[in-house]
XYZ file of C-alpha atoms in Angstrom:
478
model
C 186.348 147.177 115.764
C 187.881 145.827 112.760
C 186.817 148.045 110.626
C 188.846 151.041 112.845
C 191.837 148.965 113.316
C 192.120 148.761 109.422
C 191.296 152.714 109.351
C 194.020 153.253 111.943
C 196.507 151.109 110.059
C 195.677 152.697 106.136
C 196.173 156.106 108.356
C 199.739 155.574 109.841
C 200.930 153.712 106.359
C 199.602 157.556 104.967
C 201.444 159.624 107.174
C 204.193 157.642 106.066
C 203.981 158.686 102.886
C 203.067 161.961 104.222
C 199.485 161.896 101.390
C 196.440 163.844 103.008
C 194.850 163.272 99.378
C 195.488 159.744 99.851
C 194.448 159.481 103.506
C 191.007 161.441 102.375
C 190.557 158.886 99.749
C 190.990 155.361 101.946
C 189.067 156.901 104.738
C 186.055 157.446 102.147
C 186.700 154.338 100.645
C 186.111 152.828 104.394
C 183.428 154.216 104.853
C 181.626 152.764 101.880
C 182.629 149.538 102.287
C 181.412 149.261 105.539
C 177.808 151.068 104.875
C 177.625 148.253 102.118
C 178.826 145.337 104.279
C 176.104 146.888 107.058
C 173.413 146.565 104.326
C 174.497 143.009 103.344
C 174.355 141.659 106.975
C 170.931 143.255 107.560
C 169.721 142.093 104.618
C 170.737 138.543 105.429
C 169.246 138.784 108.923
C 165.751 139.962 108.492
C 164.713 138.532 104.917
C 163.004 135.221 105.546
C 161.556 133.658 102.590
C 158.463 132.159 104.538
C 157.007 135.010 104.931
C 157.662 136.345 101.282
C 154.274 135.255 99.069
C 155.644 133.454 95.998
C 153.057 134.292 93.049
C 153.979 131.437 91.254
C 154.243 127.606 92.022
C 155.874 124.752 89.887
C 156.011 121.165 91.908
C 155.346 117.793 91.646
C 151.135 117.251 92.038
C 150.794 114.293 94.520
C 149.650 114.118 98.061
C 152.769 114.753 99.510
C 152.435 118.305 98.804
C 149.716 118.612 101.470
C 151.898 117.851 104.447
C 152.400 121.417 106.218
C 150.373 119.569 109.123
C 150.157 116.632 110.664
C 147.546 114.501 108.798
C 146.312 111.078 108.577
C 147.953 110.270 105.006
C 149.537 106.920 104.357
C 152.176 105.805 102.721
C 152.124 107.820 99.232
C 149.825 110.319 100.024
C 146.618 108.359 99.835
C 143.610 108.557 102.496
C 143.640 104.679 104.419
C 139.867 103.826 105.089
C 141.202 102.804 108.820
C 140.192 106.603 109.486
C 136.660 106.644 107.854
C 134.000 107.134 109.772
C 130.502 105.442 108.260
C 127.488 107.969 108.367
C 124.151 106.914 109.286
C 123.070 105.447 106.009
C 126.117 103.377 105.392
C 126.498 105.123 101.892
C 129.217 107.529 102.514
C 132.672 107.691 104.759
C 133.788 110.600 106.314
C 137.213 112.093 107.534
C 137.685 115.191 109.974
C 140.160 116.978 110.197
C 142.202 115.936 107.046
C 144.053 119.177 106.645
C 143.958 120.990 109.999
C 144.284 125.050 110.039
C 147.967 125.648 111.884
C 146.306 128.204 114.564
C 143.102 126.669 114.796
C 143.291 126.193 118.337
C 143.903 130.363 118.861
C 141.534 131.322 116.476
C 138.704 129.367 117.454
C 139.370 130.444 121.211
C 139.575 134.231 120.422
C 136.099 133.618 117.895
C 132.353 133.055 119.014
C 131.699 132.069 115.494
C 132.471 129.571 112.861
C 132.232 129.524 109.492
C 131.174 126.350 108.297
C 130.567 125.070 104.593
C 130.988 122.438 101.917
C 132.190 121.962 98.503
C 133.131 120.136 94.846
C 136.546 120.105 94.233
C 135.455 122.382 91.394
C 134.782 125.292 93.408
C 137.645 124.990 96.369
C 139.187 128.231 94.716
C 136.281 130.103 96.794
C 138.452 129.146 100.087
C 140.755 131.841 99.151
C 138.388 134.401 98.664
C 136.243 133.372 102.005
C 139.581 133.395 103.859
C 139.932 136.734 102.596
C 137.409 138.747 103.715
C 136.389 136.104 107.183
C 138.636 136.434 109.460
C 137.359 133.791 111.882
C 137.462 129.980 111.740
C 136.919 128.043 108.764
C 135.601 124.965 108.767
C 135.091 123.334 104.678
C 134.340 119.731 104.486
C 135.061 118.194 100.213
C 133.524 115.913 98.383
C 135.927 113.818 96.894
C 134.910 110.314 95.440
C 137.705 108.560 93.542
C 139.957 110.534 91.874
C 138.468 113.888 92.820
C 140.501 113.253 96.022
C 143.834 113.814 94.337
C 142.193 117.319 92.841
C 141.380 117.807 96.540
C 144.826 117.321 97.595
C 146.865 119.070 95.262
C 144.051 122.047 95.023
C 143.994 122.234 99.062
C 148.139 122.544 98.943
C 147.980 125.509 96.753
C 145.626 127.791 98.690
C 148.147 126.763 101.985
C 150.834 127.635 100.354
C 150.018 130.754 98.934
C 147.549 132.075 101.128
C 148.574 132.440 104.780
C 144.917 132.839 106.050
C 143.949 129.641 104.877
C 146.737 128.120 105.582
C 146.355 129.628 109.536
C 142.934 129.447 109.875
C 141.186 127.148 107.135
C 140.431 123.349 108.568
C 139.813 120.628 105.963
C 137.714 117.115 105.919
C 136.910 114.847 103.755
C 133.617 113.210 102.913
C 133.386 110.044 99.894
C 130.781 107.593 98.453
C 131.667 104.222 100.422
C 131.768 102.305 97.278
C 134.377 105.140 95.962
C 137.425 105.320 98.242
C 139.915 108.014 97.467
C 142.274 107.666 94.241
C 146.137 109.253 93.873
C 146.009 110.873 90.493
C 146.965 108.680 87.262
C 148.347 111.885 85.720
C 151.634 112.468 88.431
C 153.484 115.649 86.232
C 155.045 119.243 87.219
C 152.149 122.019 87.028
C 152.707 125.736 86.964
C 150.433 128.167 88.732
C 149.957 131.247 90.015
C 148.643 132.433 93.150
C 147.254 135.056 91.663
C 144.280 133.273 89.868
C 143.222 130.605 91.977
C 140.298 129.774 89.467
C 142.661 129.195 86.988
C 144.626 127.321 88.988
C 141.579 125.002 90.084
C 140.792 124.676 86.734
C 144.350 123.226 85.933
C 144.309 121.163 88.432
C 141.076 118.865 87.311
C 143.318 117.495 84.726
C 144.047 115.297 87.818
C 141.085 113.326 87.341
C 140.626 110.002 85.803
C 138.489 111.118 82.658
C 137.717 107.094 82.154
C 135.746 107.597 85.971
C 132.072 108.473 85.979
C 131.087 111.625 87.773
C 129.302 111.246 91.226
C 125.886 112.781 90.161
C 124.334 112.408 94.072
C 125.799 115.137 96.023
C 124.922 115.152 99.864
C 125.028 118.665 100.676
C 123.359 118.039 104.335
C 125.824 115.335 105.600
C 128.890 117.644 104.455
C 127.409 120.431 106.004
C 126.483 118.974 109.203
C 130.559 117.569 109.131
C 131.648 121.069 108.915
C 129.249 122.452 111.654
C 130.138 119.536 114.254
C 133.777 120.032 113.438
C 133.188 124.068 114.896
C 134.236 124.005 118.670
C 132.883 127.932 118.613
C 129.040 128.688 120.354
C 127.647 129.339 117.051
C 127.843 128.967 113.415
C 126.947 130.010 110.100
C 126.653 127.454 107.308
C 127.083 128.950 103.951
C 127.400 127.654 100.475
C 131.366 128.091 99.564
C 130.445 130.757 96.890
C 128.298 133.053 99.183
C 131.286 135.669 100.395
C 131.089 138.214 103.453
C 131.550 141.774 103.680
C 134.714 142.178 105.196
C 135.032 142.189 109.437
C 132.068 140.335 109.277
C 133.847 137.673 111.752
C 134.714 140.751 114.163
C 131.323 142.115 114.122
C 129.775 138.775 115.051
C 131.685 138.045 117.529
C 131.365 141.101 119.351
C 127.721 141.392 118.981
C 127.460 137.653 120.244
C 129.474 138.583 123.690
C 126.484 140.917 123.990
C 124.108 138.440 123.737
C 125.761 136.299 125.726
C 125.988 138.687 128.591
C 122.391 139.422 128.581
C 119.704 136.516 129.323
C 120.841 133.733 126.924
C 118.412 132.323 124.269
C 119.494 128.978 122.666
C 116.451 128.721 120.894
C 117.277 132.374 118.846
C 118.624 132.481 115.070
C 120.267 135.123 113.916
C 119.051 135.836 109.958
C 121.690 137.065 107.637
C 120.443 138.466 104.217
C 122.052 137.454 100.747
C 122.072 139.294 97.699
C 122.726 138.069 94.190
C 125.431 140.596 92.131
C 124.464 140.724 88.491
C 128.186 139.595 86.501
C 129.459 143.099 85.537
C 129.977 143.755 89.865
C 133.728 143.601 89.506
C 134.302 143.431 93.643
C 131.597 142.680 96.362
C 130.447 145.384 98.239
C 131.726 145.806 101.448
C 129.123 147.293 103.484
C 125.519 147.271 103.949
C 125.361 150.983 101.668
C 127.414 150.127 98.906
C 124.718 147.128 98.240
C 122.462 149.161 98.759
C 123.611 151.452 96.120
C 124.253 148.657 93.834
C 120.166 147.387 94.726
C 119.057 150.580 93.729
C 121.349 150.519 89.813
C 119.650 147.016 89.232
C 123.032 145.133 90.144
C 122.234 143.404 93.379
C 118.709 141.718 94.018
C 117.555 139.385 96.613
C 119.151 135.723 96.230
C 116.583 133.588 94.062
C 114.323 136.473 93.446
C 113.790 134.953 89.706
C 114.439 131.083 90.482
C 112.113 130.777 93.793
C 110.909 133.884 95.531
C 110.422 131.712 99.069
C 114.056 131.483 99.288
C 114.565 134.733 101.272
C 110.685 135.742 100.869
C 109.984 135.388 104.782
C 113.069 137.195 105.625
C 111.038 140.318 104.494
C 113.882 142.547 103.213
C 112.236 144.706 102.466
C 112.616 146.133 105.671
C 116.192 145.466 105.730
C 116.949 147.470 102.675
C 116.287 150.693 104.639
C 119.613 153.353 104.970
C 121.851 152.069 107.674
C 122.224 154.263 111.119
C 124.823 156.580 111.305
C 125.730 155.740 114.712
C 127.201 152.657 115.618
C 128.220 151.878 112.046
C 130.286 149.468 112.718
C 128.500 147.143 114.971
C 125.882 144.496 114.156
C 122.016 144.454 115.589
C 119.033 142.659 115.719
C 116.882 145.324 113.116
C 113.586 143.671 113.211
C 112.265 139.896 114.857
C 110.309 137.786 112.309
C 106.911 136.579 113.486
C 105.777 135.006 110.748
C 107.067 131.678 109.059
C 106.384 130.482 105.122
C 107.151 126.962 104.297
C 110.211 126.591 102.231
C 111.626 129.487 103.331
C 115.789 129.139 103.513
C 117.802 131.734 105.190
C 121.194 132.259 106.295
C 121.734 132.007 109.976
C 124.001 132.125 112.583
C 122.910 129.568 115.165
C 123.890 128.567 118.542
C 125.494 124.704 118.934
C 121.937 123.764 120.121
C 120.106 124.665 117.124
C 119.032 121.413 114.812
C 121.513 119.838 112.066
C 120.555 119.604 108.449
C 118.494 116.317 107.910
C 120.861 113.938 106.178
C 118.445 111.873 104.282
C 118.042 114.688 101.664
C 120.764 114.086 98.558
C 121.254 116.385 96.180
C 119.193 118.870 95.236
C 115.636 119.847 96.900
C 114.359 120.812 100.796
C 117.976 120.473 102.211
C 118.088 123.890 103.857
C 114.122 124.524 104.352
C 113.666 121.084 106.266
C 115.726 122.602 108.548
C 114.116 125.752 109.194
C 110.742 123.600 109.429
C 112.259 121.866 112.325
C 113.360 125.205 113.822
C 109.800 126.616 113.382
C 108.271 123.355 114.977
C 110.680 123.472 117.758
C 109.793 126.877 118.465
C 112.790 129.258 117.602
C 112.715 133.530 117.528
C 114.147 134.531 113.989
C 115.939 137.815 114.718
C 116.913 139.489 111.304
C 120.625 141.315 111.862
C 121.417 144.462 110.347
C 124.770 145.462 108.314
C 125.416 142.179 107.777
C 125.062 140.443 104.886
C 126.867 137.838 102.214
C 126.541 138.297 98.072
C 126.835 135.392 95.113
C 128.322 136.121 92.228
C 125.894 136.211 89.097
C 121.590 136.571 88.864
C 120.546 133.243 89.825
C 118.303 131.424 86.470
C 116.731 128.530 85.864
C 117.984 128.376 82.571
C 120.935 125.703 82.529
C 118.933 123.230 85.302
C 120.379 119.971 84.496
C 117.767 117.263 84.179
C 119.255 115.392 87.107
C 118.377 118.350 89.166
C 114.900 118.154 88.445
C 114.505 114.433 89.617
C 116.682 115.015 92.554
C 113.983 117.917 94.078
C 111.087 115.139 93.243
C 112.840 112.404 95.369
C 113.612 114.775 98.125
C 110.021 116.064 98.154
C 108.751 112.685 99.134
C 111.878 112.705 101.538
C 110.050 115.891 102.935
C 106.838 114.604 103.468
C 108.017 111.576 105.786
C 110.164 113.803 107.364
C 107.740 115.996 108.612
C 105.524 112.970 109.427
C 108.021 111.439 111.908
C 109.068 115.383 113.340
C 105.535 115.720 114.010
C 105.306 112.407 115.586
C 108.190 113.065 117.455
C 107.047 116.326 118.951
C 103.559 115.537 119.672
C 101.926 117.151 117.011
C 98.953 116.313 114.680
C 100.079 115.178 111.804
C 101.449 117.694 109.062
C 99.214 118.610 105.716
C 99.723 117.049 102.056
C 101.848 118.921 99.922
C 99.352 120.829 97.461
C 99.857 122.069 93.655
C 101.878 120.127 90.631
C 104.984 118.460 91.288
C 107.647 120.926 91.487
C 109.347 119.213 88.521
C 106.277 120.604 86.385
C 106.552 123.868 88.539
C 109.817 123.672 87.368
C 109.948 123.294 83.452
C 106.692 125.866 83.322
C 109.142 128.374 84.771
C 111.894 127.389 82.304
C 109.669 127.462 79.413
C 108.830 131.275 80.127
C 110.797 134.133 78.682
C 112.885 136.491 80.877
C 113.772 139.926 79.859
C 117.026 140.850 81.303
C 118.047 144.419 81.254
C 121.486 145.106 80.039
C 123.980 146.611 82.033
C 127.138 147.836 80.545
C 130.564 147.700 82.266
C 134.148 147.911 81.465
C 134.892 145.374 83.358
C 133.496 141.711 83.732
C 133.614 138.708 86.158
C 133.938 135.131 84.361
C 130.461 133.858 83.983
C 129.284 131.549 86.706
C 128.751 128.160 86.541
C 124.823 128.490 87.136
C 124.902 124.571 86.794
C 126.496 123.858 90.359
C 124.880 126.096 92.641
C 124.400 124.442 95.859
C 120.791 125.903 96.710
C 117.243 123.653 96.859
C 115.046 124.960 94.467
């Protein structure tokens, strides 16, 4: 209305002066002022700067950083042991639910699944790529002794901040050695990232640590797994390694293959096997269906996950069935290809189980039977292994023995005495006769014999390359 009232007003002042030229010339001059005034208060209205992704980050590193939810931080951003919880052993406190995902109520109400999994502050840049491609619930439970709690904080305030899916969906905990309480960082200064390399940025960011504090060589994979799982509200779960990604809707096609399940006859006692493949270091992206690995299989880039370190890994999983040309109906959904019957000790698959299925055994620390005890307890306890087909999860780089650290080695030998009484007691415990002596050399002489031998790698040329992996930290047992 203003606008014509000053239109009416320039018109009578130019019959006034009797101008047509001159009326022409306001009138267009109106006109463009108001188009650009229109533009200016639209632009003002709908831009929201929340919802614009900012690629790069400068701020203060400190706890404080992390509060986008409410939290159990104290006063300056450190972790009060009020909140611990002790785990069985005494040796460790744990925290749930540090870092909560904003929707998590919604998205674990709309999911049947949960992906649970564990991690070194090291490799927390994986969250971003997980949250890429799953689209259900995440559940990640850290490791963070000392001062690796401030690389925790600061590291788990980037990814919220610049990705919304973790932020939304991503829930954080907190597991430490009792004798090793959380730390702020020494080294309080402005950093600059971008979101756009969040390995870089990770990398950056353990400058945080105390470099006069001794690394935490004993890393209990089991108890931070088993904190992730519990801390899944969802009917089932799959408990990966943080570095093992999924094909994209693999959330989706759970769930909806679940509700199927779940409307015929339930079985609590039925696992659900997932395959993973290895992608040799020149794969520039993960494949995102079951034929593009395939094609990548058949060029030597993809293999079976361990196939050179321990072929029992996935041996029982016998994918050699699976790595037949998907259906051309239904391509989209998820089914049970082919039921395993048979069971090979030390066998370690993937699967998505229901809440009733076992929890990792946490008396194994480190390296060595953490995921296969498991599946011996399954197999005891009589579970169906149902092998699904389409879905799948890759890890970066072909899996050697090569760069074993020595600590690794004496880790498995502890653990396989660990094993040993383990099965003793499960077999006790279920009635059975008691379980068979291990048999051969001690795996650390297994081991160093398969170290010592040559492997010929064929060479593979690509334009492009991944960074090398860190074949030093992988999270499996043998």
């Amino acid at each position: 209305m203003a606008s014509l009232t000053t239109a009416f007003r320039h018109c009578s002042l130019l019959r006034k002066l009797g101008s047509k030229k001159k009326f022409l010339l306001v009138n267009v001059l109106v006109v463009v002022l108001n188009a650009g005034l229109g533009i200016l208060v639209n632009i003002a209205a709908f831009t929201n700067t929340s919802f614009r992704r900012h690629h790069y980050l400068t701020f203060p590193i400190d706890a404080g950083n992390v509060s986008l939810s409410t939290s159990p931080l104290g006063a300056g951003g450190v972790l009060p042991s009020a909140y611990g919880v002790m785990d069985s052993s005494g040796n460790y406190t744990t925290y749930a639910f540090v870092w909560p995902a904003q929707e998590w109520d919604v998205v674990t109400a709309e999911s049947r699944v949960c992906l649970a999994t564990q991690a070194s502050v090291e490799h927390l840049f994986w969250v971003a790529w997980q949250a890429e491609t799953w689209t259900g619930p995440m559940s990640v439970s850290i490791f963070v002794p000392g001062s690796d709690y401030a690389v925790a904080a600061a590291m788990v305030s980037y990814l919220r901040r610049c990705f919304p899916s973790v932020q939304e969906r991503v829930s954080f905990h907190l597991v430490h050695t009792r004798t090793r309480p959380p730390r702020s960082s020494p080294h309080l200064e402005m950093l600059h990232l971008t979101c756009e390399e969040p390995e870089d940025s990770n990398n950056v960011l353990l400058s945080l640590r105390d470099k006069n504090e001794p690394r935490e060589r004993r890393y209990p994979q089991n108890l931070m797994r088993n904190i992730a799982r519990r801390a899944c509200p969802c009917e089932y779960s799959i408990t990966v390694d943080v570095d093992m990604l999924t094909p994209p809707y693999m959330a989706d096609n759970l769930t909806g293959f679940l509700s199927g399940v779940r409307s015929g006859e339930p079985c609590w006692k039925c696992a659900f096997v997932v395959p993973v493949y290895e992608l040799h270091n020149t794969v520039t992206y993960p494949p995102e269906d079951k034929m593009e690995l395939l094609r990548l299989v058949l060029k030597g880039l993809a293999r079976r996950f361990h196939l050179k370190v321990y072929v029992k890994n996935q041996g029982n999983s016998h994918l050699e069935k699976w790595e037949i040309e998907p259906r051309e109906t239904d391509s989209g959904h998820y089914n049970i290809l082919y039921n395993i019957t048979t069971y090979q000790e030390f066998w370690e698959p993937i699967m998505v189980l229901p809440y009733t299925a076992p929890l990792f055994d946490e008396r194994f620390i480190g390296y060595g039977f953490t995921r296969s005890s498991q599946v011996y307890e399954m197999h005891c306890r009589g579970f169906q292994f149902h092998v699904l087909d389409k879905a799948f999860l890759t890890h970066r780089d072909f899996q050697t023995t090569s760069n074993y650290p020595p600590t690794r080695l004496a880790q498995i030998e502890i653990n396989k005495v660990r094993y040993q009484m383990f099965k003793r007691e499960l077999h006790a415990s279920l009635g059975l006769s008691p379980p068979s002596p291990l048999k051969g050399p001690p795996l650390r002489q297994q081991l160093l014999a398969h170290k010592s031998r040559s492997h010929h790698t064929t060479r593979i040329s690509s334009p492009r390359k991944l960074p090398p992996a860190d074949q030093s930290k992988t999270k499996e047992d043998h």
